[in-house]
Amino acid sequence: MAEAYIVDVLRSAGGKRKGALAGVHPADLGAAVLNGLLDSTGIDPAAVEDVIAGCVTQAGEQAFAFGRSIVLASHLPDSVPAVTIDRQCGSSQQAIQFAAQAVMSGTQDMIIACGAESMTRVPMMSNFTLHNQAGIGTGPWSEAILKRYGVSEFSQFVGAQMIADKYGFSREDMDAYALRSHQRAAAAIQSGAFKGEIVPILTENGLFDTDEGVRYDASMEGMAGVKTLAEGGTLTAANASQMTDGASAALIVNERALKAHNLTPMARIHNLTVTAGDPVVMLEEPIRATAKALERAGLKLDDIDLFEVNEAFACIPMAWLKATGADPDKTNVNGGAIALGHPLGASGTKLMATLTHALKARGKKWGLQTMCEGGGIANVTIIEML
C-alpha cells in the first residue's frame, strides 16, 4: 500500500468571535488559506483531485456544499471537486484521515484537507437552534436515542463537568492549566514560532496574522473572577476554549504525486485512528483512542516527541495527561485552544499545522494529535517528520 505524506499544512491566525475576521465570509476565509497552501507548495492547482473540507455548523453562509464554495472562492479551477464533512470538532482532522486513506489506496494522488468555521457569522449550533425557534422538528436526537441513554439532551458542557468531577480537578486546577496555555501561546507569538504556519488574511482593516485571543496579562486572580458556566460547577469561560473564526489546510499526497510534481514532504502520516464511546460523558474518548493508535502503530508513549490534545475544556487534556501518563512538557507546547481559540471545523488541520511546525523547529520526529468530539468520538493521527 502507498504511503500518505503531508507536503505542507497552514492556518489562519485565530480571530476572536466578533473580532478581526468578523467581516470575512467563511468561504473567503477558507479560500485564503487554500491559496496560501498553493503558493507555499507551488503545485499546479489543476492537479488537486479533491478538497475535503471540515465544517461543524453547516448553515447560513456555511451551507449548500460549503467545501465547494471554498474551492470556487479560491485560485483552484472549478474542475476541482469538494466535499464537506462533519465529525464535530474533529472534522478537519478527519479530512486529513480521509485524504490519507484516498492517496494510500491509490484512487487519488493529491488532495487538500481543510476546514473553515466562522463562529461570528454562523453561530455554534444555529443549524438546529433556529429550527427549534421556528417550531420545526424536535431536534437532532429522537426519543429512542434519549431513552436509551436516559438523558434529555447531549451536552458537551455537562460531559466536561462530569470529567472534571471524575478526575477530581478543582476550578483552581483548571484555571492553572488555562493560565499555562496563555503563557505558552504568548511566548510562542513573541518568539515568532507561528510565523511559518500562518497565512495572513486580508480584512477590511488590513492583514490579520496574529492570534488575537491570547491574554498576555492572564492571571489566576483574573480567572477567579469569571462566572461558572453552571451554578455549582467548576467550568468557566476562562478554562474553556474560545469561540473563534479561522481556517486551515493541508496538502496530502502519495509517493506518485511526490515524484510527478517534484515535491518534498514535511511528514509521513504513520497512523489513522478513530474510536467512539460514551456519548453522555462524550469528551473522554481521546484516552482510549490514544492507546489504540499507539498499539496499532507499534509505538510507545515515550516514543512520541510532541502531543497536540485539543483544549476544548482544560479538564480534557488534564484527564488525558493523568490517564496516559504523558509528559506535560511535550503537550501543547505552544499553547492550545484555551488561548489560541477553537474554530470548530478548522481545528483539526489547525492543530496539525502547529504540531508539524513545532516538531520541525525542534528537530523532533514523532507527533501525535488527538481531538475530543461531539457524540463521544475521538480521532488520533500520528505523524513522522521527514
mmCIF file of C-alpha atoms in Angstrom, residues 41-368:
data_model
loop_
_atom_site.group_PDB
_atom_site.id
_atom_site.type_symbol
_atom_site.label_atom_id
_atom_site.label_comp_id
_atom_site.label_asym_id
_atom_site.label_seq_id
_atom_site.Cartn_x
_atom_site.Cartn_y
_atom_site.Cartn_z
ATOM 1 C CA THR A 41 3.811 24.276 -2.299
ATOM 2 C CA GLY A 42 3.988 25.668 -5.841
ATOM 3 C CA ILE A 43 1.733 22.941 -7.208
ATOM 4 C CA ASP A 44 -0.376 23.215 -10.323
ATOM 5 C CA PRO A 45 -3.843 23.993 -8.907
ATOM 6 C CA ALA A 46 -5.460 21.808 -11.574
ATOM 7 C CA ALA A 47 -3.552 18.781 -10.231
ATOM 8 C CA VAL A 48 -5.583 18.778 -6.993
ATOM 9 C CA GLU A 49 -8.046 15.911 -7.299
ATOM 10 C CA ASP A 50 -10.349 16.723 -4.398
ATOM 11 C CA VAL A 51 -10.866 19.067 -1.475
ATOM 12 C CA ILE A 52 -12.218 17.604 1.758
ATOM 13 C CA ALA A 53 -13.481 20.396 3.997
ATOM 14 C CA GLY A 54 -14.409 20.135 7.648
ATOM 15 C CA CYS A 55 -17.176 22.348 8.999
ATOM 16 C CA VAL A 56 -19.402 21.794 12.024
ATOM 17 C CA THR A 57 -22.191 24.350 11.719
ATOM 18 C CA GLN A 58 -23.301 23.853 8.130
ATOM 19 C CA ALA A 59 -25.927 26.581 7.991
ATOM 20 C CA GLY A 60 -26.281 30.102 6.633
ATOM 21 C CA GLU A 61 -23.028 31.147 4.962
ATOM 22 C CA GLN A 62 -21.602 27.675 5.623
ATOM 23 C CA ALA A 63 -24.483 25.810 3.990
ATOM 24 C CA PHE A 64 -25.033 24.478 0.447
ATOM 25 C CA ALA A 65 -21.892 22.407 -0.220
ATOM 26 C CA PHE A 66 -19.621 24.697 1.777
ATOM 27 C CA GLY A 67 -16.429 22.922 0.679
ATOM 28 C CA ARG A 68 -17.343 23.612 -2.933
ATOM 29 C CA SER A 69 -17.851 27.283 -2.079
ATOM 30 C CA ILE A 70 -14.328 27.401 -0.645
ATOM 31 C CA VAL A 71 -12.988 25.998 -3.911
ATOM 32 C CA LEU A 72 -14.976 28.468 -6.020
ATOM 33 C CA ALA A 73 -13.690 31.375 -3.913
ATOM 34 C CA SER A 74 -10.074 30.196 -4.247
ATOM 35 C CA HIS A 75 -7.494 30.083 -7.036
ATOM 36 C CA LEU A 76 -8.346 26.444 -7.700
ATOM 37 C CA PRO A 77 -10.043 25.833 -11.063
ATOM 38 C CA ASP A 78 -13.692 24.837 -10.972
ATOM 39 C CA SER A 79 -12.673 21.390 -12.215
ATOM 40 C CA VAL A 80 -11.593 20.566 -8.633
ATOM 41 C CA PRO A 81 -14.409 18.860 -6.689
ATOM 42 C CA ALA A 82 -15.039 19.213 -2.958
ATOM 43 C CA VAL A 83 -16.994 17.620 -0.149
ATOM 44 C CA THR A 84 -17.951 18.904 3.288
ATOM 45 C CA ILE A 85 -17.759 16.636 6.326
ATOM 46 C CA ASP A 86 -18.881 16.942 9.935
ATOM 47 C CA ARG A 87 -17.162 14.950 12.645
ATOM 48 C CA GLN A 88 -17.801 17.770 15.068
ATOM 49 C CA CYS A 89 -14.584 19.271 16.471
ATOM 50 C CA GLY A 90 -12.532 16.632 14.638
ATOM 51 C CA SER A 91 -13.963 17.454 11.217
ATOM 52 C CA SER A 92 -10.779 18.660 9.549
ATOM 53 C CA GLN A 93 -8.639 16.089 11.357
ATOM 54 C CA GLN A 94 -10.949 13.513 9.796
ATOM 55 C CA ALA A 95 -10.500 15.363 6.494
ATOM 56 C CA ILE A 96 -6.766 14.627 6.797
ATOM 57 C CA GLN A 97 -7.510 10.994 7.550
ATOM 58 C CA PHE A 98 -9.941 10.589 4.646
ATOM 59 C CA ALA A 99 -7.425 12.271 2.342
ATOM 60 C CA ALA A 100 -4.673 9.962 3.573
ATOM 61 C CA GLN A 101 -6.840 6.904 3.010
ATOM 62 C CA ALA A 102 -7.588 8.051 -0.554
ATOM 63 C CA VAL A 103 -3.964 8.578 -1.544
ATOM 64 C CA MET A 104 -2.833 5.411 0.238
ATOM 65 C CA SER A 105 -5.395 3.412 -1.739
ATOM 66 C CA GLY A 106 -4.102 4.930 -4.969
ATOM 67 C CA THR A 107 -7.545 6.040 -6.087
ATOM 68 C CA GLN A 108 -6.306 9.640 -5.883
ATOM 69 C CA ASP A 109 -2.817 11.122 -5.598
ATOM 70 C CA MET A 110 -3.195 14.708 -4.386
ATOM 71 C CA ILE A 111 -5.888 16.040 -2.051
ATOM 72 C CA ILE A 112 -6.315 19.143 0.061
ATOM 73 C CA ALA A 113 -7.760 18.500 3.525
ATOM 74 C CA CYS A 114 -9.026 21.676 5.117
ATOM 75 C CA GLY A 115 -11.505 23.262 7.477
ATOM 76 C CA ALA A 116 -13.156 26.624 7.967
ATOM 77 C CA GLU A 117 -15.525 27.998 10.560
ATOM 78 C CA SER A 118 -16.788 31.490 11.274
ATOM 79 C CA MET A 119 -18.294 31.319 14.730
ATOM 80 C CA THR A 120 -19.154 35.005 14.372
ATOM 81 C CA ARG A 121 -21.169 34.758 11.176
ATOM 82 C CA VAL A 122 -22.577 31.253 11.741
ATOM 83 C CA PRO A 123 -23.094 30.840 15.492
ATOM 84 C CA MET A 124 -22.429 27.442 17.039
ATOM 85 C CA MET A 125 -25.499 25.143 16.986
ATOM 86 C CA SER A 126 -27.522 27.573 14.856
ATOM 87 C CA ASN A 127 -28.067 24.751 12.372
ATOM 88 C CA PHE A 128 -30.654 23.320 14.774
ATOM 89 C CA THR A 129 -31.464 26.065 17.290
ATOM 90 C CA LEU A 130 -33.021 28.205 14.564
ATOM 91 C CA HIS A 131 -35.258 25.267 13.629
ATOM 92 C CA ASN A 132 -36.265 24.900 17.282
ATOM 93 C CA GLN A 133 -37.104 28.599 17.496
ATOM 94 C CA ALA A 134 -39.230 28.301 14.354
ATOM 95 C CA GLY A 135 -41.040 25.253 15.728
ATOM 96 C CA ILE A 136 -39.641 22.951 13.048
ATOM 97 C CA GLY A 137 -38.926 19.398 14.169
ATOM 98 C CA THR A 138 -37.968 18.080 17.594
ATOM 99 C CA GLY A 139 -34.176 18.417 17.488
ATOM 100 C CA PRO A 140 -31.266 16.208 16.496
ATOM 101 C CA TRP A 141 -31.956 13.325 18.911
ATOM 102 C CA SER A 142 -35.000 11.082 18.610
ATOM 103 C CA GLU A 143 -36.900 9.897 21.656
ATOM 104 C CA ALA A 144 -35.398 6.436 21.144
ATOM 105 C CA ILE A 145 -31.865 7.817 21.485
ATOM 106 C CA LEU A 146 -32.658 9.903 24.559
ATOM 107 C CA LYS A 147 -34.445 6.986 26.202
ATOM 108 C CA ARG A 148 -31.533 4.644 25.514
ATOM 109 C CA TYR A 149 -29.117 6.906 27.391
ATOM 110 C CA GLY A 150 -31.514 8.291 29.987
ATOM 111 C CA VAL A 151 -30.938 11.948 29.142
ATOM 112 C CA SER A 152 -32.981 14.877 27.856
ATOM 113 C CA GLU A 153 -30.076 16.090 25.656
ATOM 114 C CA PHE A 154 -26.390 15.502 24.958
ATOM 115 C CA SER A 155 -24.245 18.377 26.192
ATOM 116 C CA GLN A 156 -20.504 18.881 25.928
ATOM 117 C CA PHE A 157 -20.714 21.217 28.923
ATOM 118 C CA VAL A 158 -22.328 18.520 31.072
ATOM 119 C CA GLY A 159 -19.820 15.966 29.811
ATOM 120 C CA ALA A 160 -16.858 18.199 30.571
ATOM 121 C CA GLN A 161 -18.116 18.842 34.104
ATOM 122 C CA MET A 162 -18.532 15.097 34.605
ATOM 123 C CA ILE A 163 -14.906 14.579 33.561
ATOM 124 C CA ALA A 164 -13.654 17.338 35.863
ATOM 125 C CA ASP A 165 -15.552 15.758 38.749
ATOM 126 C CA LYS A 166 -14.430 12.202 37.890
ATOM 127 C CA TYR A 167 -10.747 13.135 37.929
ATOM 128 C CA GLY A 168 -11.058 15.436 40.931
ATOM 129 C CA PHE A 169 -9.984 18.631 39.188
ATOM 130 C CA SER A 170 -10.856 21.789 41.085
ATOM 131 C CA ARG A 171 -11.610 25.109 39.446
ATOM 132 C CA GLU A 172 -8.192 26.306 40.583
ATOM 133 C CA ASP A 173 -6.528 23.284 38.935
ATOM 134 C CA MET A 174 -8.241 24.050 35.643
ATOM 135 C CA ASP A 175 -7.548 27.777 35.882
ATOM 136 C CA ALA A 176 -3.857 26.993 36.442
ATOM 137 C CA TYR A 177 -3.840 24.844 33.299
ATOM 138 C CA ALA A 178 -5.585 27.632 31.358
ATOM 139 C CA LEU A 179 -3.053 30.170 32.579
ATOM 140 C CA ARG A 180 -0.230 27.975 31.305
ATOM 141 C CA SER A 181 -1.949 27.761 27.902
ATOM 142 C CA HIS A 182 -1.985 31.566 27.634
ATOM 143 C CA GLN A 183 1.614 31.826 28.818
ATOM 144 C CA ARG A 184 2.837 29.270 26.298
ATOM 145 C CA ALA A 185 0.875 30.852 23.452
ATOM 146 C CA ALA A 186 2.138 34.316 24.343
ATOM 147 C CA ALA A 187 5.726 33.051 24.393
ATOM 148 C CA ALA A 188 5.224 31.330 21.034
ATOM 149 C CA ILE A 189 3.878 34.506 19.435
ATOM 150 C CA GLN A 190 6.640 36.663 20.898
ATOM 151 C CA SER A 191 9.318 34.246 19.662
ATOM 152 C CA GLY A 192 7.819 34.065 16.152
ATOM 153 C CA ALA A 193 7.075 30.338 16.489
ATOM 154 C CA PHE A 194 3.837 30.600 14.475
ATOM 155 C CA LYS A 195 5.177 32.664 11.575
ATOM 156 C CA GLY A 196 5.782 29.677 9.306
ATOM 157 C CA GLU A 197 2.326 28.182 9.775
ATOM 158 C CA ILE A 198 0.089 31.272 9.473
ATOM 159 C CA VAL A 199 -1.376 32.602 6.232
ATOM 160 C CA PRO A 200 -2.145 36.335 6.594
ATOM 161 C CA ILE A 201 -5.796 37.138 5.877
ATOM 162 C CA LEU A 202 -6.792 40.374 4.169
ATOM 163 C CA THR A 203 -9.550 42.098 6.150
ATOM 164 C CA GLU A 204 -11.248 45.483 5.965
ATOM 165 C CA ASN A 205 -8.641 46.672 8.478
ATOM 166 C CA GLY A 206 -5.597 45.255 6.720
ATOM 167 C CA LEU A 207 -3.687 41.979 7.016
ATOM 168 C CA PHE A 208 -4.506 39.807 10.031
ATOM 169 C CA ASP A 209 -1.723 37.420 11.021
ATOM 170 C CA THR A 210 -1.565 37.143 14.831
ATOM 171 C CA ASP A 211 -3.845 35.073 17.077
ATOM 172 C CA GLU A 212 -5.923 37.652 18.916
ATOM 173 C CA GLY A 213 -7.413 35.581 21.746
ATOM 174 C CA VAL A 214 -4.194 35.251 23.750
ATOM 175 C CA ARG A 215 -4.217 37.100 27.064
ATOM 176 C CA TYR A 216 -0.698 38.306 27.739
ATOM 177 C CA ASP A 217 -1.776 39.579 31.150
ATOM 178 C CA ALA A 218 -3.678 36.440 32.191
ATOM 179 C CA SER A 219 -3.576 35.716 35.910
ATOM 180 C CA MET A 220 -5.133 33.364 38.417
ATOM 181 C CA GLU A 221 -6.750 36.363 40.078
ATOM 182 C CA GLY A 222 -8.389 37.476 36.851
ATOM 183 C CA MET A 223 -9.653 33.975 36.066
ATOM 184 C CA ALA A 224 -11.080 33.610 39.561
ATOM 185 C CA GLY A 225 -13.490 36.452 38.805
ATOM 186 C CA VAL A 226 -15.123 34.693 35.820
ATOM 187 C CA LYS A 227 -18.577 33.221 36.458
ATOM 188 C CA THR A 228 -19.040 29.461 36.246
ATOM 189 C CA LEU A 229 -20.963 28.092 33.257
ATOM 190 C CA ALA A 230 -23.405 26.347 35.579
ATOM 191 C CA GLU A 231 -24.376 27.017 39.168
ATOM 192 C CA GLY A 232 -22.289 24.853 41.470
ATOM 193 C CA GLY A 233 -19.953 23.861 38.641
ATOM 194 C CA THR A 234 -16.239 24.494 38.125
ATOM 195 C CA LEU A 235 -16.108 25.167 34.383
ATOM 196 C CA THR A 236 -15.819 28.779 33.250
ATOM 197 C CA ALA A 237 -15.178 30.625 30.014
ATOM 198 C CA ALA A 238 -11.640 31.186 31.309
ATOM 199 C CA ASN A 239 -10.800 27.479 31.492
ATOM 200 C CA ALA A 240 -12.568 26.522 28.252
ATOM 201 C CA SER A 241 -11.728 27.058 24.585
ATOM 202 C CA GLN A 242 -12.553 30.330 22.893
ATOM 203 C CA MET A 243 -15.153 30.727 20.161
ATOM 204 C CA THR A 244 -13.035 31.583 17.143
ATOM 205 C CA ASP A 245 -13.096 32.329 13.430
ATOM 206 C CA GLY A 246 -10.432 30.542 11.413
ATOM 207 C CA ALA A 247 -9.381 28.243 8.609
ATOM 208 C CA SER A 248 -6.615 25.739 7.931
ATOM 209 C CA ALA A 249 -5.479 23.389 5.158
ATOM 210 C CA ALA A 250 -3.029 20.567 4.400
ATOM 211 C CA LEU A 251 -1.766 19.119 1.125
ATOM 212 C CA ILE A 252 -1.872 15.312 1.353
ATOM 213 C CA VAL A 253 -0.178 13.243 -1.360
ATOM 214 C CA ASN A 254 1.243 9.806 -2.094
ATOM 215 C CA GLU A 255 4.684 8.905 -3.455
ATOM 216 C CA ARG A 256 3.446 9.002 -7.043
ATOM 217 C CA ALA A 257 2.464 12.653 -6.619
ATOM 218 C CA LEU A 258 5.744 13.480 -4.876
ATOM 219 C CA LYS A 259 7.667 12.228 -7.916
ATOM 220 C CA ALA A 260 5.324 13.625 -10.557
ATOM 221 C CA HIS A 261 5.318 17.128 -9.063
ATOM 222 C CA ASN A 262 8.831 17.174 -7.573
ATOM 223 C CA LEU A 263 7.516 17.782 -4.063
ATOM 224 C CA THR A 264 9.377 17.473 -0.765
ATOM 225 C CA PRO A 265 7.175 16.241 2.107
ATOM 226 C CA MET A 266 7.283 17.561 5.654
ATOM 227 C CA ALA A 267 5.941 14.405 7.254
ATOM 228 C CA ARG A 268 4.613 10.922 6.692
ATOM 229 C CA ILE A 269 1.256 10.018 8.174
ATOM 230 C CA HIS A 270 2.007 6.966 10.274
ATOM 231 C CA ASN A 271 -1.332 6.082 11.863
ATOM 232 C CA LEU A 272 -5.008 6.952 11.434
ATOM 233 C CA THR A 273 -7.337 6.057 14.286
ATOM 234 C CA VAL A 274 -10.906 6.917 15.171
ATOM 235 C CA THR A 275 -12.884 5.431 18.065
ATOM 236 C CA ALA A 276 -16.182 6.073 19.783
ATOM 237 C CA GLY A 277 -17.599 5.512 23.253
ATOM 238 C CA ASP A 278 -19.938 7.054 25.814
ATOM 239 C CA PRO A 279 -21.948 9.877 24.166
ATOM 240 C CA VAL A 280 -23.005 11.333 27.529
ATOM 241 C CA VAL A 281 -19.564 11.882 29.059
ATOM 242 C CA MET A 282 -18.646 12.458 25.428
ATOM 243 C CA LEU A 283 -15.216 14.104 25.669
ATOM 244 C CA GLU A 284 -13.131 11.398 27.399
ATOM 245 C CA GLU A 285 -12.659 9.228 24.297
ATOM 246 C CA PRO A 286 -9.176 10.579 23.320
ATOM 247 C CA ILE A 287 -7.745 8.477 26.156
ATOM 248 C CA ARG A 288 -8.911 5.194 24.647
ATOM 249 C CA ALA A 289 -8.198 6.352 21.100
ATOM 250 C CA THR A 290 -4.596 7.206 22.010
ATOM 251 C CA ALA A 291 -3.961 3.763 23.484
ATOM 252 C CA LYS A 292 -5.398 2.083 20.389
ATOM 253 C CA ALA A 293 -3.414 4.290 17.999
ATOM 254 C CA LEU A 294 -0.103 3.626 19.747
ATOM 255 C CA GLU A 295 -0.753 -0.112 19.787
ATOM 256 C CA ARG A 296 -1.608 -0.193 16.077
ATOM 257 C CA ALA A 297 1.412 1.953 15.251
ATOM 258 C CA GLY A 298 3.780 -0.221 17.267
ATOM 259 C CA LEU A 299 4.870 2.791 19.306
ATOM 260 C CA LYS A 300 5.079 3.603 22.993
ATOM 261 C CA LEU A 301 4.010 6.842 24.617
ATOM 262 C CA ASP A 302 7.658 7.717 25.285
ATOM 263 C CA ASP A 303 8.430 7.437 21.559
ATOM 264 C CA ILE A 304 6.276 10.477 20.841
ATOM 265 C CA ASP A 305 8.167 13.770 20.871
ATOM 266 C CA LEU A 306 5.215 16.183 20.904
ATOM 267 C CA PHE A 307 1.481 15.885 21.537
ATOM 268 C CA GLU A 308 -1.389 18.146 20.498
ATOM 269 C CA VAL A 309 -4.502 17.487 22.583
ATOM 270 C CA ASN A 310 -7.350 19.861 21.837
ATOM 271 C CA GLU A 311 -8.199 22.085 24.783
ATOM 272 C CA ALA A 312 -11.975 22.063 24.402
ATOM 273 C CA PHE A 313 -12.022 22.482 28.180
ATOM 274 C CA ALA A 314 -8.987 22.430 30.457
ATOM 275 C CA CYS A 315 -10.168 19.192 32.045
ATOM 276 C CA ILE A 316 -9.898 17.296 28.725
ATOM 277 C CA PRO A 317 -6.103 17.452 28.242
ATOM 278 C CA MET A 318 -5.718 17.272 32.023
ATOM 279 C CA ALA A 319 -7.655 13.993 32.161
ATOM 280 C CA TRP A 320 -5.749 12.727 29.113
ATOM 281 C CA LEU A 321 -2.420 13.533 30.777
ATOM 282 C CA LYS A 322 -3.458 11.883 34.024
ATOM 283 C CA ALA A 323 -4.795 8.730 32.356
ATOM 284 C CA THR A 324 -1.969 8.254 29.849
ATOM 285 C CA GLY A 325 0.953 9.428 31.949
ATOM 286 C CA ALA A 326 2.216 11.578 29.073
ATOM 287 C CA ASP A 327 4.745 14.323 29.731
ATOM 288 C CA PRO A 328 3.038 17.733 30.184
ATOM 289 C CA ASP A 329 6.180 19.405 28.843
ATOM 290 C CA LYS A 330 5.639 17.650 25.489
ATOM 291 C CA THR A 331 1.941 18.523 25.310
ATOM 292 C CA ASN A 332 0.532 21.651 23.643
ATOM 293 C CA VAL A 333 3.950 23.269 23.897
ATOM 294 C CA ASN A 334 2.804 26.442 22.118
ATOM 295 C CA GLY A 335 -0.469 26.738 24.000
ATOM 296 C CA GLY A 336 -3.835 25.401 22.922
ATOM 297 C CA ALA A 337 -7.436 26.286 22.197
ATOM 298 C CA ILE A 338 -7.954 27.992 25.559
ATOM 299 C CA ALA A 339 -5.559 30.708 24.406
ATOM 300 C CA LEU A 340 -5.427 30.324 20.626
ATOM 301 C CA GLY A 341 -9.075 29.516 20.019
ATOM 302 C CA HIS A 342 -11.121 26.621 18.684
ATOM 303 C CA PRO A 343 -12.656 27.337 15.261
ATOM 304 C CA LEU A 344 -14.563 24.024 15.365
ATOM 305 C CA GLY A 345 -14.348 22.503 11.875
ATOM 306 C CA ALA A 346 -10.964 24.154 11.239
ATOM 307 C CA SER A 347 -9.307 22.950 14.436
ATOM 308 C CA GLY A 348 -8.100 19.572 13.161
ATOM 309 C CA THR A 349 -5.852 20.907 10.410
ATOM 310 C CA LYS A 350 -5.057 23.909 12.644
ATOM 311 C CA LEU A 351 -3.568 21.632 15.307
ATOM 312 C CA MET A 352 -1.701 19.683 12.636
ATOM 313 C CA ALA A 353 -0.137 22.928 11.393
ATOM 314 C CA THR A 354 1.059 23.749 14.885
ATOM 315 C CA LEU A 355 2.252 20.196 15.569
ATOM 316 C CA THR A 356 4.290 19.810 12.378
ATOM 317 C CA HIS A 357 5.898 23.232 12.639
ATOM 318 C CA ALA A 358 6.719 22.727 16.331
ATOM 319 C CA LEU A 359 8.349 19.374 15.559
ATOM 320 C CA LYS A 360 10.297 20.927 12.689
ATOM 321 C CA ALA A 361 11.531 23.804 14.854
ATOM 322 C CA ARG A 362 12.799 21.360 17.484
ATOM 323 C CA GLY A 363 14.255 18.835 15.077
ATOM 324 C CA LYS A 364 11.983 16.143 16.500
ATOM 325 C CA LYS A 365 10.465 13.107 14.763
ATOM 326 C CA TRP A 366 7.169 11.810 16.149
ATOM 327 C CA GLY A 367 3.943 13.741 16.759
ATOM 328 C CA LEU A 368 0.522 12.624 17.992
#
